[in-house]
Amino acid sequence: MTKSIAIQKIDFTCTKCGECCKNLDKNRVFMLFPVDIPKLTKALNISREDLISRYIEKSLIETKEGNYLEVYFVKPAANGHCPFLKEDNLCGVQEHKPEQCIRTPFGIAWSENRNSLYECLKEANIPEEYSTVNVDKELFETLRDGYSA
Ligand code: SF4
Ligand code: SF4
């Protein structure tokens, strides 16, 4: 099982502004991994079929080997925000939040883009060598097995 990144290792404070859960678009998407599906069905108390039809968009991504993998993304709400974001800017699935959200604002396979989309990172004291690439390799590998229960 992939270990979650402990962002507490870094000099960073989340002000809970909610910005990283808003304005989802091509540059800011929330990818879901197979392990996220049962977590979300539990958090929302809905079936897998309901979760997929109401909250998920499917897409194909190309691997280094030239194969295609089906990947699930969170479908933004009508206002462009994550559908699980509450009015108080807190996460509505906090105890079961997706792997990518656990890593935010550093992101999945984070290494180079230190001039991030997020204002909060601009003041963070992040060591040059800090990267989540190696830790997240295992998480990406799980995509090869697909999302079947
Ligand atoms: S943008 Fe940064 S400060 Fe705001 S909620 Fe996300 S991680 Fe926290
Ligand atoms: S699941 Fe929670 S942490 Fe993740 S984008 Fe939605 S509201 Fe934010």
PDB file of C-alpha atoms in Angstrom, residues 30-34 36-38 40-41 44 46-59 70-76 83-84 147:
ATOM      1  CA  PHE A  30      -8.319  15.739  -9.363  1.00  0.00           C
ATOM      2  CA  MET A  31      -7.265  12.308 -10.468  1.00  0.00           C
ATOM      3  CA  LEU A  32      -8.674   9.361  -8.587  1.00  0.00           C
ATOM      4  CA  PHE A  33      -6.786   6.126  -7.981  1.00  0.00           C
ATOM      5  CA  PRO A  34      -8.397   2.712  -7.492  1.00  0.00           C
ATOM      6  CA  ASP A  36     -10.024   6.160  -3.708  1.00  0.00           C
ATOM      7  CA  ILE A  37     -13.198   4.559  -5.004  1.00  0.00           C
ATOM      8  CA  PRO A  38     -14.158   2.566  -1.892  1.00  0.00           C
ATOM      9  CA  LEU A  40     -15.491   7.820  -1.475  1.00  0.00           C
ATOM     10  CA  THR A  41     -18.400   5.396  -1.550  1.00  0.00           C
ATOM     11  CA  LEU A  44     -20.764   9.537   0.743  1.00  0.00           C
ATOM     12  CA  ILE A  46     -23.551   5.689  -1.981  1.00  0.00           C
ATOM     13  CA  SER A  47     -22.979   2.791  -4.342  1.00  0.00           C
ATOM     14  CA  ARG A  48     -20.017   2.515  -6.646  1.00  0.00           C
ATOM     15  CA  GLU A  49     -22.364   2.958  -9.623  1.00  0.00           C
ATOM     16  CA  ASP A  50     -23.822   6.161  -8.141  1.00  0.00           C
ATOM     17  CA  LEU A  51     -20.384   7.521  -7.392  1.00  0.00           C
ATOM     18  CA  ILE A  52     -19.231   6.934 -10.951  1.00  0.00           C
ATOM     19  CA  SER A  53     -22.335   8.341 -12.619  1.00  0.00           C
ATOM     20  CA  ARG A  54     -22.604  11.439 -10.406  1.00  0.00           C
ATOM     21  CA  TYR A  55     -19.046  12.445  -9.579  1.00  0.00           C
ATOM     22  CA  ILE A  56     -16.574  10.913 -12.002  1.00  0.00           C
ATOM     23  CA  GLU A  57     -15.311  11.689 -15.502  1.00  0.00           C
ATOM     24  CA  LYS A  58     -13.320   9.037 -17.321  1.00  0.00           C
ATOM     25  CA  SER A  59     -10.388   9.705 -19.580  1.00  0.00           C
ATOM     26  CA  GLU A  70      -8.474   4.526 -18.207  1.00  0.00           C
ATOM     27  CA  VAL A  71      -8.253   7.143 -15.483  1.00  0.00           C
ATOM     28  CA  TYR A  72     -11.019   8.584 -13.336  1.00  0.00           C
ATOM     29  CA  PHE A  73     -11.219  12.265 -12.449  1.00  0.00           C
ATOM     30  CA  VAL A  74     -13.496  14.155 -10.099  1.00  0.00           C
ATOM     31  CA  LYS A  75     -16.213  15.872 -12.128  1.00  0.00           C
ATOM     32  CA  PRO A  76     -16.370  19.554 -11.098  1.00  0.00           C
ATOM     33  CA  PRO A  83     -18.367  18.743  -5.598  1.00  0.00           C
ATOM     34  CA  PHE A  84     -17.238  17.692  -2.115  1.00  0.00           C
ATOM     35  CA  TYR A 147     -10.723   0.371 -11.058  1.00  0.00           C
TER      36      TYR A 147
END
